[in-house]
Coordinates of C-alpha atoms and ligand atoms in Angstrom, one line a residue:
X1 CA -29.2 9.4 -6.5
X2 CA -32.0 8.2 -4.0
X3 CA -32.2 10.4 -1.2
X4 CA -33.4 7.0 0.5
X5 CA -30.6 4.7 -0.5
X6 CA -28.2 3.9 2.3
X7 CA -24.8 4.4 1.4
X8 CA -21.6 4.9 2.7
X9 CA -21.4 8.6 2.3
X10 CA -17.6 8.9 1.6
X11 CA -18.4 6.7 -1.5
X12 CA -20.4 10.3 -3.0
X13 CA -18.4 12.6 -4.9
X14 CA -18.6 16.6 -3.7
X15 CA -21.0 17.0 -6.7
X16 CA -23.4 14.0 -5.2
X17 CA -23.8 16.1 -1.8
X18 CA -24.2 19.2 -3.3
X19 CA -27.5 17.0 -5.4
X20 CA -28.4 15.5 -1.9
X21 CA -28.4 18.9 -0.6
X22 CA -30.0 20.5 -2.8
X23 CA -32.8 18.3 -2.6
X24 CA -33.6 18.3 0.5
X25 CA -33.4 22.2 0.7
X26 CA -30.2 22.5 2.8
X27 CA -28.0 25.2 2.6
X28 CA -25.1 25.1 0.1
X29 CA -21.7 26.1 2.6
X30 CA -22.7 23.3 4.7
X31 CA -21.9 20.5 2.0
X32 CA -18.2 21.9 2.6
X33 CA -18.5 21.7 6.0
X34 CA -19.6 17.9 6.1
X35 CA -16.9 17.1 3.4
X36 CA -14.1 18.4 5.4
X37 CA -15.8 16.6 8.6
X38 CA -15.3 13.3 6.4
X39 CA -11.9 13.6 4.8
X40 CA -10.2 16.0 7.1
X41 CA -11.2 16.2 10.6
X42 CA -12.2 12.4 10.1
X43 CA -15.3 12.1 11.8
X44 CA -16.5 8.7 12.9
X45 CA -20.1 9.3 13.1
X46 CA -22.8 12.3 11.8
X47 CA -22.9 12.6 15.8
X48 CA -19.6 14.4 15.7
X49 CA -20.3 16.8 13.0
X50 CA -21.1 19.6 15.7
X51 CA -21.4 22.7 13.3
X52 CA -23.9 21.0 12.0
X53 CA -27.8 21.8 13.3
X54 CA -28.9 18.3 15.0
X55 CA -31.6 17.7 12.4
X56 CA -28.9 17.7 9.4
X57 CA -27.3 15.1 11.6
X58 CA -30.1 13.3 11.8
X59 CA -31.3 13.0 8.8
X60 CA -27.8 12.5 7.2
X61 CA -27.7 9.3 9.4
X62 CA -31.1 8.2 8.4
X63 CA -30.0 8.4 4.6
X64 CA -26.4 7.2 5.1
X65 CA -23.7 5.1 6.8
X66 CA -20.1 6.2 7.3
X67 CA -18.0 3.1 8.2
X68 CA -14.3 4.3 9.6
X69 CA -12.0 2.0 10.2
X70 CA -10.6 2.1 13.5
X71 CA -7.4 1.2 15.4
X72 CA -7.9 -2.3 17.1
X73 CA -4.0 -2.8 18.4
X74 CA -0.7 -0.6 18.6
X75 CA 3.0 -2.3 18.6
X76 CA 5.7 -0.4 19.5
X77 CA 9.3 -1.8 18.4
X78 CA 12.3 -1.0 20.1
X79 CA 13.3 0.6 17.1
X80 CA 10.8 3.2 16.7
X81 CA 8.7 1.2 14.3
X82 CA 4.9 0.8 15.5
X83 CA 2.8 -1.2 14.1
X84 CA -0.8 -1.5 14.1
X85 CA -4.3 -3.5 13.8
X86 CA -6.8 -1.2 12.1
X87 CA -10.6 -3.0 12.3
X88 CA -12.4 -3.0 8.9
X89 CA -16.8 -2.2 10.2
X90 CA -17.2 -5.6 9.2
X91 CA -14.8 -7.2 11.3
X92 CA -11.9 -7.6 9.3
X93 CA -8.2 -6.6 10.5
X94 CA -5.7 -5.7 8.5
X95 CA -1.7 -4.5 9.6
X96 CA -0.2 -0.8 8.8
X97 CA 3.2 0.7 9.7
X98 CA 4.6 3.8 10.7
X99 CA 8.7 3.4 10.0
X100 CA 9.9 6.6 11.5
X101 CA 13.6 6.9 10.0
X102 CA 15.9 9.8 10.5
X103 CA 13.5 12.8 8.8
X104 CA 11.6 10.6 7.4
X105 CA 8.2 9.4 8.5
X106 CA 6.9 6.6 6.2
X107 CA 3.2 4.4 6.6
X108 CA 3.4 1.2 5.0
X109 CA -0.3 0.8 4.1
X110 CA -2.7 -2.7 3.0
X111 CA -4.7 -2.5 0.2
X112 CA -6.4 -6.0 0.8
X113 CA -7.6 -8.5 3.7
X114 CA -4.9 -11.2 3.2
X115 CA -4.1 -12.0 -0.7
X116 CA -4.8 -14.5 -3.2
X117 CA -1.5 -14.9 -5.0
X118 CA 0.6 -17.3 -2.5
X119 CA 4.1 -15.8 -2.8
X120 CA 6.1 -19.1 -0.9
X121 CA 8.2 -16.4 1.8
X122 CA 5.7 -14.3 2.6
X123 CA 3.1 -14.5 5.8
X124 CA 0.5 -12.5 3.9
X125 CA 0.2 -15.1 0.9
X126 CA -0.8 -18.0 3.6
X127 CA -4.2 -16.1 4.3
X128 CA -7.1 -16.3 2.1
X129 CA -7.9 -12.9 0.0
X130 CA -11.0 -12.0 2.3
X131 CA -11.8 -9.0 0.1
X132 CA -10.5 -5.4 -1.4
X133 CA -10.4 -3.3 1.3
X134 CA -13.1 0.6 0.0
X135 CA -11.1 3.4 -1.0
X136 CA -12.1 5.0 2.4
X137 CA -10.4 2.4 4.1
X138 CA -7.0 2.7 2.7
X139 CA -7.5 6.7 3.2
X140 CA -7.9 5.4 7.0
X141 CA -4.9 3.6 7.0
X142 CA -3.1 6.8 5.8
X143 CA -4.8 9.6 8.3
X144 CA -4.7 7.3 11.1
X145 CA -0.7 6.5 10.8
X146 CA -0.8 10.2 10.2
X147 CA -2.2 11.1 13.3
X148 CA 0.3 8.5 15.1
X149 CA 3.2 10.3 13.6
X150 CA 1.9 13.8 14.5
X151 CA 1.4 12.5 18.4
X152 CA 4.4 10.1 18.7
X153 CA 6.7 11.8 16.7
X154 CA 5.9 15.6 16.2
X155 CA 6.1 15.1 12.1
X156 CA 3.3 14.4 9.4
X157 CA 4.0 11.5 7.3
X158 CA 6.5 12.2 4.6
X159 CA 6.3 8.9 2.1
X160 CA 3.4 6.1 2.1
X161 CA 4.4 2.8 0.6
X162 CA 1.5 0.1 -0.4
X163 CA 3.8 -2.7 1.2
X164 CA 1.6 -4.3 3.9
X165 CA -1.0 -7.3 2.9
X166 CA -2.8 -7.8 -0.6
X167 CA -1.8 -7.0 -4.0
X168 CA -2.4 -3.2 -4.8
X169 CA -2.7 -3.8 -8.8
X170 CA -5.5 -6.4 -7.6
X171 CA -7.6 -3.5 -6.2
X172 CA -6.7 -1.3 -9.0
X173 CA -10.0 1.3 -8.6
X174 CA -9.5 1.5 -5.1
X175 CA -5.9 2.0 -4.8
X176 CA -6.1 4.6 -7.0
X177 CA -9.5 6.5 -5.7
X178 CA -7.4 6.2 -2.2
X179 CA -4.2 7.8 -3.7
X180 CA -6.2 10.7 -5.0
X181 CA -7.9 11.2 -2.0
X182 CA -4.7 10.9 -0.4
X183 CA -3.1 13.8 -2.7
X184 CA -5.8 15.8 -3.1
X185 CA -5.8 19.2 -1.0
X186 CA -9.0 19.0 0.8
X187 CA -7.9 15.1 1.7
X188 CA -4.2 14.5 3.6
X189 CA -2.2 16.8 0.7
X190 CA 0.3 14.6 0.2
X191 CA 2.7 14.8 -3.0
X192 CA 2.4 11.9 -5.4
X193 CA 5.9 11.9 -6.1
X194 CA 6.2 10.6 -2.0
X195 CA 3.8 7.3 -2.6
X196 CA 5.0 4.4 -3.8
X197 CA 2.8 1.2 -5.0
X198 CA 4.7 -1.8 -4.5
X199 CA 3.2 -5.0 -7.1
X200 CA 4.1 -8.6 -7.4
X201 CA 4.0 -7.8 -11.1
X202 CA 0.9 -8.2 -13.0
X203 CA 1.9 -6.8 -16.5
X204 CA -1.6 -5.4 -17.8
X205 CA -2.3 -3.3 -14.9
X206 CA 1.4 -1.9 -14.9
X207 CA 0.5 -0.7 -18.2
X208 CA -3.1 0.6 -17.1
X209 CA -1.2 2.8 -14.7
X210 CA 1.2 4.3 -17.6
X211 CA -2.4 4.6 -19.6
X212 CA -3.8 6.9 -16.6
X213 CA -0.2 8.5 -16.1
X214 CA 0.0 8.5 -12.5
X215 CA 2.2 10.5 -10.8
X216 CA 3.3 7.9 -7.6
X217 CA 6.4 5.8 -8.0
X218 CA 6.0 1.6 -8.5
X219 CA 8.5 -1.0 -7.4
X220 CA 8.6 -4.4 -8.4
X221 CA 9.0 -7.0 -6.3
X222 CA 11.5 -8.9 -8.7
X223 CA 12.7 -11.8 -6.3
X224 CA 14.7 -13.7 -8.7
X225 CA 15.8 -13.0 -12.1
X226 CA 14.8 -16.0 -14.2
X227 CA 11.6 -17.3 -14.9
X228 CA 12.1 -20.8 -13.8
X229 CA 13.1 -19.6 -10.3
X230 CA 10.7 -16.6 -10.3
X231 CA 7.6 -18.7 -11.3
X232 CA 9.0 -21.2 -7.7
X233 CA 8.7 -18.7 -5.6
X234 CA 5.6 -16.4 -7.0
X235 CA 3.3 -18.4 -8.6
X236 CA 2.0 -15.2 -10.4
X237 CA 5.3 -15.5 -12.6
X238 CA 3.7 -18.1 -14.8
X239 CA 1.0 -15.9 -16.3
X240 CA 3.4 -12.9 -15.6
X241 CA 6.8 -13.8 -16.7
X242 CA 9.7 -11.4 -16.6
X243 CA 9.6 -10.4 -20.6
X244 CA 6.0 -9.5 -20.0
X245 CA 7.0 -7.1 -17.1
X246 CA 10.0 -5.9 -18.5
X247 CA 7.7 -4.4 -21.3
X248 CA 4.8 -3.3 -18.9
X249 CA 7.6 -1.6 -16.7
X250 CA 8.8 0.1 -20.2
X251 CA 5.5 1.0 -21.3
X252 CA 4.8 2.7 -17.5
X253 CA 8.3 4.4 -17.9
X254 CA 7.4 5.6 -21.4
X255 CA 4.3 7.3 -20.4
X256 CA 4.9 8.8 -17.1
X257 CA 8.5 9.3 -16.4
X258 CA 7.9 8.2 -12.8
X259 CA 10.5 5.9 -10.6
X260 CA 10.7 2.1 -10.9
X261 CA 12.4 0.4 -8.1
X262 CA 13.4 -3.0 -8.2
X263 CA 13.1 -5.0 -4.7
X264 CA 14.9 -8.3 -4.7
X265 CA 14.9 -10.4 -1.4
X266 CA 17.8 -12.6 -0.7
X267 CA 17.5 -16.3 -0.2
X268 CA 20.2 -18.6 1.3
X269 CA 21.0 -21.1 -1.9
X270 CA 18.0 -19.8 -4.3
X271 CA 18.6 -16.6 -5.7
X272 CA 21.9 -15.5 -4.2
X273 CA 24.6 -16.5 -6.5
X274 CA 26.4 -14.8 -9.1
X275 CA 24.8 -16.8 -11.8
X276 CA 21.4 -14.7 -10.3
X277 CA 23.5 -11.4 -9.9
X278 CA 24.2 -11.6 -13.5
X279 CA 20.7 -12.8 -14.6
X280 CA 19.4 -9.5 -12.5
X281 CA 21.7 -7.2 -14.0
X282 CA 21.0 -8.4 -17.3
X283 CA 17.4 -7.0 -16.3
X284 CA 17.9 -3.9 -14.9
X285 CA 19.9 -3.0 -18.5
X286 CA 16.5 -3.5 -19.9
X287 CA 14.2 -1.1 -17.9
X288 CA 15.4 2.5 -16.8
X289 CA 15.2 1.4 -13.3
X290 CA 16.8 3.8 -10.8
X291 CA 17.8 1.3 -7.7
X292 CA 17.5 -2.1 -6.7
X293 CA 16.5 -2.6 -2.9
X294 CA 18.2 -5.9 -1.9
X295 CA 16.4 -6.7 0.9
X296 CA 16.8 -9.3 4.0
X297 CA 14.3 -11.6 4.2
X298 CA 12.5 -12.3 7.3
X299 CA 11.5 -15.8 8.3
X300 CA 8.3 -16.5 8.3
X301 CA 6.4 -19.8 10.5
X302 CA 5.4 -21.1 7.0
X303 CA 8.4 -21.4 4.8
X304 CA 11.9 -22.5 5.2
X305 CA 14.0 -19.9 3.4
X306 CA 17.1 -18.6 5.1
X307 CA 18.7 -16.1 4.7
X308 CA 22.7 -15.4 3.3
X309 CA 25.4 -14.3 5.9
X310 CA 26.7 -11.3 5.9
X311 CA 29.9 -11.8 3.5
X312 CA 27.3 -13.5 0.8
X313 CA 25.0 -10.6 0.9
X314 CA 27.9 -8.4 0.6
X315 CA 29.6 -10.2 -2.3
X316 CA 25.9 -10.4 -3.7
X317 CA 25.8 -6.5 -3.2
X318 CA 29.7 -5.5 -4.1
X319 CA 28.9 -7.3 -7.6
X320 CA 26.3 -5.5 -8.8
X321 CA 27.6 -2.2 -7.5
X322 CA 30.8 -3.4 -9.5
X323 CA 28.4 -3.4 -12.2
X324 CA 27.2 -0.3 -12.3
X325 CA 24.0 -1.4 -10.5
X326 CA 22.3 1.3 -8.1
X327 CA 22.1 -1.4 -5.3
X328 CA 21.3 -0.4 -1.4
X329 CA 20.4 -3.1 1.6
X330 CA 17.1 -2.3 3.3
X331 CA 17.4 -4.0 6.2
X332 CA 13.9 -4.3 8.1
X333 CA 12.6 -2.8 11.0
X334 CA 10.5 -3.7 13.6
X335 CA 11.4 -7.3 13.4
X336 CA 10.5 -7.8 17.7
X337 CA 6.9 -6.8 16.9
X338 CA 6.6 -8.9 13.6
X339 CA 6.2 -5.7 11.7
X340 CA 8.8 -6.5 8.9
X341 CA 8.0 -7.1 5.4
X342 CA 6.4 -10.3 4.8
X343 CA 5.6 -11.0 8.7
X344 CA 2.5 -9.5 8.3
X345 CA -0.4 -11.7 9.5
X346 CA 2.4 -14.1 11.0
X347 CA 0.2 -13.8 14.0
X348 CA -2.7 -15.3 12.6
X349 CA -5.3 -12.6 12.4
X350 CA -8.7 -13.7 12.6
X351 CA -11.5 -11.9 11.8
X352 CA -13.1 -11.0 15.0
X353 CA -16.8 -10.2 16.1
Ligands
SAH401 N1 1.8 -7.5 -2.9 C1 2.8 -6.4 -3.1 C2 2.9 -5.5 -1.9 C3 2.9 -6.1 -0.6 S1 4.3 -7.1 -0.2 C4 4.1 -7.0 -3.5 O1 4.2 -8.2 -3.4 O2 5.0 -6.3 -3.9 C5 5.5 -5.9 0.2 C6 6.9 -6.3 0.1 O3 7.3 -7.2 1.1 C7 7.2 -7.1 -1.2 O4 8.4 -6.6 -1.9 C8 7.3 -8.5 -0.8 O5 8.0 -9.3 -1.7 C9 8.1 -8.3 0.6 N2 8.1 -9.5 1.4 C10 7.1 -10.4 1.5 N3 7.4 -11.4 2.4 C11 8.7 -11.0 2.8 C12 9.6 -11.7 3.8 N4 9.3 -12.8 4.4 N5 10.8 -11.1 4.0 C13 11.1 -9.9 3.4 N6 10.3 -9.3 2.5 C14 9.1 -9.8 2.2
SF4_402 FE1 0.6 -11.1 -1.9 FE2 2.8 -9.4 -2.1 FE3 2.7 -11.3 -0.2 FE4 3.0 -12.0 -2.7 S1 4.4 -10.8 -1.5 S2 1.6 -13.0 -1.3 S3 1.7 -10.5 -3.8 S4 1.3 -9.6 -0.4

């Protein structure tokens, strides 16, 4: 590495600032100190690393950047739910969620800037992918909610779901370098077993994650249960189709043991009868898949899906549990700020100076 090359220094492994260190003749105990400045006490410039002598500081921020996202905007729902804007240091904004529910404190976290694969119901799909948000960015997303949940609510966060905008399977490295960073002791310390990555379905990278045995939980966002309806709603079904992701999800399941979740959003007249109840049950028999989430959907300004009444989702619900399905309602929260499922970037966010 070029002690001249400017980089974003959370982008170096421990062993790269040792190097850096070492050649520039700096003592070794204070590459621990910087490391914890940048993944634990999450420092926004070299200027805040004050047990450091001013000429490290210097010279650190002569050789490197350290881009942090920031928090642009905070929501608060009547419901507990807060919602905010986090600011990429290129402008961008994307949307993160802290969904504090009885003992639980859970940060829905993006893993993109908008996302290229158009799902018809969902706010997110009617942006353009702008790019992958860095591994250090989603680690943001995380500490920041973090800190939120410490001040607001006295608790650290207990779960993390990648539920907000882009596809996390899309951003494979960097969903992955985030969740380690995440997990790791000298990062936020949380267990694996508490994240879960939520896809669309893209069947190879399914089975990339059973190749490097991961230890978070997945859940598929299912939808509907045949192809011809699937492929209507998520375009990514015709490259994807459900046989392919029924193997991927077995394959996963095979190699790591870890949860699969189905989530299936109910739609007035599309995917609500018991024609689709038994299509989706036929499914579930195929994949060890320990609950389906039925959830409600929330209109968005682009589509006009409804969603059932409350007998139909009920009868929708009663027959699967009548089939030994492991079936629960989430409904959403924080639907007066817009911070439900699918409403994120309802509001139009541009990218701002
Ligand atoms: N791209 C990933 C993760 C982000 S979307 C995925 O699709 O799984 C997170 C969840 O919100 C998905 O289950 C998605 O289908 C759901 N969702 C999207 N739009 C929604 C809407 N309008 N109402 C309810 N859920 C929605
Ligand atoms: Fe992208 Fe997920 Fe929204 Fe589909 S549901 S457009 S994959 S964020």
């Amino acid at each position: 590495m070029q002690k001249t090359e400017v980089k974003n220094i959370r982008h170096l492994t421990l062993r790269d600032i040792e190097e850096y260190f070492e050649s520039i003749d700096e003592k070794k105990f204070r590459v621990k100190q910087v490391w914890e400045w940048l993944w634990q006490k999450r420092a926004m410039s070299f200027a805040d690393m004050t047990n450091l002598s001013k000429e490290l500081r210097e010279s650190l921020s002569k050789s490197f950047t350290l881009p942090a996202i920031t928090n642009n905007l905070s929501q608060y729902s009547s419901d507990g739910t807060i919602k905010s804007r986090f600011k990429t240091f290129d402008g961008h904004l994307v949307e993160g969620v802290l969904i504090p529910v009885e003992d639980r404190q859970t940060a829905c976290v993006s893993s993109q800037v908008g996302c290229s694969l158009s799902c018809k119901f969902c706010a997110t799909g009617f942006m353009d992918r702008k790019r992958n948000l860095t591994f250090d960015e989603i680690y943001d997303e995380a500490a920041l909610l973090n800190e939120m949940a410490e001040k607001t609510y006295g608790k650290k966060l207990s779960n993390i779901v990648f539920m907000g905008m882009g596809e996390p399977l899309l951003n494979y490295k960097n969903v992955l370098k985030a969740i380690e960073r995440i997990t790791a002791p000298d990062g936020l310390g949380m267990g694996a077993r508490r994240i879960t990555v939520s896809t669309s379905g893209i069947s190879k990278m399914i089975r990339q994650l059973g190749d490097d045995g991961v230890k978070f939980n997945l859940a598929l966002s299912l939808h509907a249960a045949n192809d011809k309806k699937r492929s209507e709603l998520m375009p990514i079904n015709e490259t994807n189709n459900i046989k392919s992701l029924i193997d991927a999800l077995n394959y996963f399941y095979e190699k790591t043991k870890n949860d699969i979740t189905f989530e299936y959003i109910l739609f007035k007249n599309e995917n609500d009868s018991i024609e689709d109840a038994n299509d989706l049950i036929k499914i579930y028999k195929q994949i060890p898949v320990r609950l389906i989430n039925v959830i409600e959907y929330n209109p968005i300004e682009n589509a006009d899906y409804e969603k059932p009444d409350k007998e139909a989702t009920q009868k929708f619900m009663d027959y699967l549990a009548a089939h030994r399905v492991n079936v629960r309602l989430r409904v959403s929260r924080g639907k007066d700020i817009d911070a439900a499922c699918g409403q994120l970037a309802n509001k139009d966010l541009e990218k701002v100076g």
